[in-house]
Short mmCIF file of C-alpha atoms in Angstrom, two decimals:
data_model
loop_
_atom_site.label_atom_id
_atom_site.label_comp_id
_atom_site.label_asym_id
_atom_site.label_seq_id
_atom_site.Cartn_x
_atom_site.Cartn_y
_atom_site.Cartn_z
CA UNK A 299 -4.86 -46.61 3.46
CA UNK A 300 -8.51 -45.87 2.77
CA UNK A 301 -9.60 -44.11 -0.39
CA UNK A 302 -11.08 -41.22 1.61
CA UNK A 303 -7.79 -40.68 3.44
CA UNK A 304 -5.88 -40.72 0.14
CA UNK A 305 -8.29 -38.15 -1.24
CA UNK A 306 -7.82 -35.91 1.81
CA UNK A 307 -4.02 -36.11 1.55
CA UNK A 308 -4.18 -35.30 -2.15
CA UNK A 309 -6.51 -32.35 -1.49
CA UNK A 310 -4.21 -31.04 1.24
CA UNK A 311 -1.21 -31.28 -1.08
CA UNK A 312 -3.03 -29.36 -3.79
CA UNK A 313 -4.06 -26.65 -1.34
CA UNK A 314 -0.51 -26.39 0.02
CA UNK A 315 0.93 -26.07 -3.49
CA UNK A 316 -1.58 -23.37 -4.32
CA UNK A 317 -0.75 -21.50 -1.12
CA UNK A 318 2.99 -21.60 -1.91
CA UNK A 319 2.26 -20.26 -5.38
CA UNK A 320 0.17 -17.42 -3.94
CA UNK A 321 2.87 -16.45 -1.46
CA UNK A 322 5.50 -16.47 -4.20
CA UNK A 323 3.54 -14.09 -6.40
CA UNK A 324 2.02 -11.92 -3.66
CA UNK A 325 4.85 -9.40 -3.62
CA UNK A 326 4.37 -8.66 -7.31
CA UNK A 327 0.76 -7.73 -6.57
CA UNK A 328 1.70 -4.69 -4.47
CA UNK A 329 1.16 -1.44 -6.34
CA UNK A 330 1.71 2.25 -5.61
CA UNK A 331 -1.94 3.22 -5.84
CA UNK A 332 -1.84 6.93 -4.94
CA UNK A 333 0.70 9.73 -4.51
CA UNK A 334 0.41 13.22 -3.05
CA UNK A 335 3.67 15.12 -3.69
CA UNK A 336 2.39 18.60 -2.85
CA UNK A 337 0.98 18.06 0.65
CA UNK A 338 4.10 19.07 2.57
CA UNK A 339 3.65 22.68 1.52
CA UNK A 340 -0.02 22.94 0.64
CA UNK A 341 -1.95 20.98 3.25
CA UNK A 342 -2.78 21.49 6.96
CA UNK A 343 -0.99 18.25 7.92
CA UNK A 344 2.15 19.35 6.03
CA UNK A 345 3.32 15.95 4.84
CA UNK A 346 3.63 14.35 1.43
CA UNK A 347 2.30 10.80 1.23
CA UNK A 348 1.81 7.79 -0.97
CA UNK A 349 -0.29 4.65 -0.75
CA UNK A 350 0.55 0.98 -1.30
CA UNK A 351 -2.15 -1.56 -2.11
CA UNK A 352 -2.00 -5.33 -2.15
CA UNK A 353 -4.07 -6.35 -5.18
CA UNK A 354 -3.29 -10.04 -4.76
CA UNK A 355 -5.00 -12.94 -2.98
CA UNK A 356 -2.37 -13.49 -0.28
CA UNK A 357 -0.98 -11.32 2.50
CA UNK A 358 2.37 -9.64 1.86
CA UNK A 359 5.00 -9.09 4.55
CA UNK A 360 6.47 -5.62 3.97
CA UNK A 361 8.81 -5.64 6.95
CA UNK A 362 12.11 -4.09 5.89
CA UNK A 363 10.72 -2.54 2.72
CA UNK A 364 12.08 0.82 1.58
CA UNK A 365 11.26 3.74 -0.69
CA UNK A 366 13.28 6.12 -2.80
CA UNK A 367 12.33 8.99 -5.07
CA UNK A 368 13.69 9.66 -8.55
CA UNK A 369 17.33 8.92 -7.79
CA UNK A 370 16.36 5.26 -8.44
CA UNK A 371 19.20 4.22 -6.16
CA UNK A 372 18.76 1.72 -3.36
CA UNK A 373 21.63 3.40 -1.50
CA UNK A 374 19.38 6.44 -1.04
CA UNK A 375 16.28 4.51 0.01
CA UNK A 376 14.68 4.93 3.44
CA UNK A 377 12.66 2.44 5.42
CA UNK A 378 8.88 2.18 5.59
CA UNK A 379 7.77 2.29 9.22
CA UNK A 380 4.63 1.40 11.14
CA UNK A 381 2.99 -1.18 8.83
CA UNK A 382 4.27 -4.76 8.87
CA UNK A 383 2.03 -6.43 6.31
CA UNK A 384 -0.73 -5.89 3.77
CA UNK A 385 -3.71 -8.23 3.72
CA UNK A 386 -5.35 -9.10 0.38
CA UNK A 387 -7.09 -5.98 -0.90
CA UNK A 388 -5.64 -3.77 1.83
CA UNK A 389 -4.12 -0.33 1.28
CA UNK A 390 -1.73 1.51 3.57
CA UNK A 391 -0.84 5.20 3.56
CA UNK A 392 2.76 6.26 4.27
CA UNK A 393 3.26 9.89 5.28
CA UNK A 394 6.55 11.73 5.21
CA UNK A 395 7.91 12.19 8.71
CA UNK A 396 11.24 12.44 10.52
CA UNK A 397 14.11 10.08 9.72
CA UNK A 398 14.02 6.78 11.61
CA UNK A 399 17.49 7.45 13.05
CA UNK A 400 16.07 10.36 15.04
CA UNK A 401 15.22 9.23 18.61
CA UNK A 402 11.99 11.25 18.41
CA UNK A 403 10.88 9.50 15.21
CA UNK A 404 8.05 7.48 16.74
CA UNK A 405 6.63 10.52 18.53
CA UNK A 406 6.75 12.73 15.46
CA UNK A 407 5.33 9.95 13.28
CA UNK A 408 2.36 9.72 15.64
CA UNK A 409 1.78 13.48 15.52
CA UNK A 410 1.92 13.61 11.70
CA UNK A 411 -0.31 10.55 11.38
CA UNK A 412 -2.76 12.07 13.84
CA UNK A 413 -2.89 15.30 11.86
CA UNK A 414 -3.49 13.29 8.69
CA UNK A 415 -6.36 11.33 10.25
CA UNK A 416 -7.84 14.51 11.74
CA UNK A 417 -7.94 16.14 8.32
CA UNK A 418 -9.20 13.29 6.16
CA UNK A 419 -11.46 11.50 8.63
CA UNK A 420 -12.38 14.06 11.26
CA UNK A 421 -10.16 12.44 13.88
CA UNK A 422 -11.57 8.91 13.68
CA UNK A 423 -10.00 6.61 11.09
CA UNK A 424 -12.22 3.97 9.46
CA UNK A 425 -11.92 0.36 10.60
CA UNK A 426 -9.07 -1.30 8.72
CA UNK A 427 -7.27 1.94 7.91
CA UNK A 428 -3.47 1.48 7.97
CA UNK A 429 -0.96 4.30 8.18
CA UNK A 430 2.82 4.32 8.41
CA UNK A 431 5.67 6.71 7.81
CA UNK A 432 8.89 7.21 5.87
CA UNK A 433 11.52 9.90 5.92
CA UNK A 434 15.15 10.72 5.42
CA UNK A 435 17.55 12.95 3.56
CA UNK A 436 16.78 13.40 -0.11
CA UNK A 437 13.45 11.55 -0.19
CA UNK A 438 11.11 14.53 -0.24
CA UNK A 439 8.70 14.47 -3.18
CA UNK A 440 8.77 17.39 -5.60
CA UNK A 441 5.73 19.22 -6.98
CA UNK A 442 7.45 19.77 -10.32
CA UNK A 443 7.82 16.04 -11.01
CA UNK A 444 9.32 13.12 -9.14
CA UNK A 445 8.98 9.39 -8.52
CA UNK A 446 8.33 6.78 -5.85
CA UNK A 447 10.25 3.51 -5.99
CA UNK A 448 9.57 0.62 -3.61
CA UNK A 449 12.16 -2.02 -2.67
CA UNK A 450 11.66 -5.18 -0.64
CA UNK A 451 13.75 -6.34 2.33
CA UNK A 452 16.30 -7.87 -0.08
CA UNK A 453 16.73 -4.53 -1.89
CA UNK A 454 14.91 -5.82 -4.96
CA UNK A 455 12.69 -3.31 -6.71
CA UNK A 456 9.00 -4.18 -6.33
CA UNK A 457 7.33 -1.35 -8.22
CA UNK A 458 7.76 2.29 -9.20
CA UNK A 459 5.82 5.26 -10.49
CA UNK A 460 6.99 8.55 -11.92
CA UNK A 461 4.97 11.69 -12.50
CA UNK A 462 5.23 15.19 -13.87
CA UNK A 463 4.13 18.46 -12.29
CA UNK A 464 1.38 17.93 -9.72
CA UNK A 465 -1.85 19.86 -9.24
CA UNK A 466 -2.26 21.10 -5.69
CA UNK A 467 -5.34 19.64 -4.07
CA UNK A 468 -5.53 16.52 -6.28
CA UNK A 469 -3.59 13.34 -5.66
CA UNK A 470 -2.30 11.12 -8.44
CA UNK A 471 -4.69 8.16 -8.76
CA UNK A 472 -3.01 4.91 -9.80
CA UNK A 473 -5.74 2.40 -8.95
CA UNK A 474 -4.92 0.91 -12.35
CA UNK A 475 -1.61 -0.28 -10.92
CA UNK A 476 0.61 1.22 -13.62
CA UNK A 477 4.27 0.43 -13.07
CA UNK A 478 5.78 3.51 -14.71
CA UNK A 479 4.63 7.00 -15.61
CA UNK A 480 1.29 8.11 -14.14
CA UNK A 481 -0.74 11.25 -14.73
CA UNK A 482 -4.37 10.61 -13.75
CA UNK A 483 -5.62 12.88 -10.99
CA UNK A 484 -8.14 11.81 -8.37
CA UNK A 485 -11.75 12.79 -9.07
CA UNK A 486 -14.62 12.75 -6.59
CA UNK A 487 -16.55 9.50 -6.89
CA UNK A 488 -13.89 7.71 -8.94
CA UNK A 489 -12.02 4.82 -7.29
CA UNK A 490 -13.31 5.88 -3.89
CA UNK A 491 -12.02 9.46 -4.05
CA UNK A 492 -13.76 12.11 -1.96
CA UNK A 493 -13.20 15.76 -1.11
CA UNK A 494 -12.24 17.32 2.21
CA UNK A 495 -11.80 21.10 2.23
CA UNK A 496 -9.81 21.75 -0.96
CA UNK A 497 -8.26 18.28 -1.28
CA UNK A 498 -9.42 15.30 -3.33
CA UNK A 499 -8.08 11.79 -2.75
CA UNK A 500 -8.87 8.30 -1.56
CA UNK A 501 -6.40 7.53 1.25
CA UNK A 502 -6.66 3.95 2.50
CA UNK A 503 -8.75 2.59 -0.37
CA UNK A 504 -8.84 2.25 -4.14
CA UNK A 505 -12.47 1.23 -4.41
CA UNK A 506 -14.48 3.25 -1.92
CA UNK A 507 -14.53 0.75 0.95
CA UNK A 508 -11.59 0.27 3.29
CA UNK A 509 -11.34 -3.51 3.81
CA UNK A 510 -10.95 -5.14 7.20
CA UNK A 511 -7.77 -7.26 6.93
CA UNK A 512 -9.16 -10.20 8.90
CA UNK A 513 -12.18 -10.47 6.61
CA UNK A 514 -10.00 -10.55 3.50
CA UNK A 515 -7.68 -13.14 5.01
CA UNK A 516 -10.60 -15.47 5.76
CA UNK A 517 -12.07 -14.90 2.33
CA UNK A 518 -8.74 -15.76 0.71
CA UNK A 519 -8.41 -19.02 2.63
CA UNK A 520 -11.97 -19.98 1.80
CA UNK A 521 -11.43 -19.32 -1.89
CA UNK A 522 -8.22 -21.35 -1.84
CA UNK A 523 -9.90 -24.37 -0.25
CA UNK A 524 -12.87 -24.16 -2.62
CA UNK A 525 -10.63 -23.96 -5.68
CA UNK A 526 -8.58 -26.94 -4.50
CA UNK A 527 -11.72 -28.97 -3.89
CA UNK A 528 -13.07 -28.22 -7.36
CA UNK A 529 -9.78 -29.25 -8.97
CA UNK A 530 -9.81 -32.48 -6.98
CA UNK A 531 -13.35 -33.33 -8.10
#
């Protein structure tokens, strides 16, 4: 076997090992980056919501993931609907809607999501914006204090946040990725937050620019190959 072929095989093995490592740690990179627990009663779209962000370098499959509030009990968790994966750097908003067991769930999800997009983006969501839904008995978020807990498809807890009394019109900003108690409120110009009517938040982003998933996927592969090549040299 030629030396060049041996080098290529070795490089491929290094890249494959790095990719496996990235996939194994990708799930841990998902954070609850924003929460709005007052929107169901104090917003035109009448739905609480939270945001997940993949802060890692590999895509994360969130099929079968669930959420619960402050019961911290997987038995009470409800499924996340409408978003199958998060690309590196991508955020997805999940709005409270009807329970998935309801035959009208998909229709009502679409109406709520449409109202959300109408309010925040004037009816035309930015490229790369991802929105899903959740809903079910006992999972409504409370303005006096509550929590959001995320579980993966194997019912293993991925991350959680808890918070005290909310301030109507201001979402909780957790761009820092705290896994625990949060209190920082969104402020215009900070972590991509902006104001619409009397609401301040940054739905779909934690940095001011909503990434296009395909672009981040290509960037991640390029970085992986470059890193492997440097290690080989």
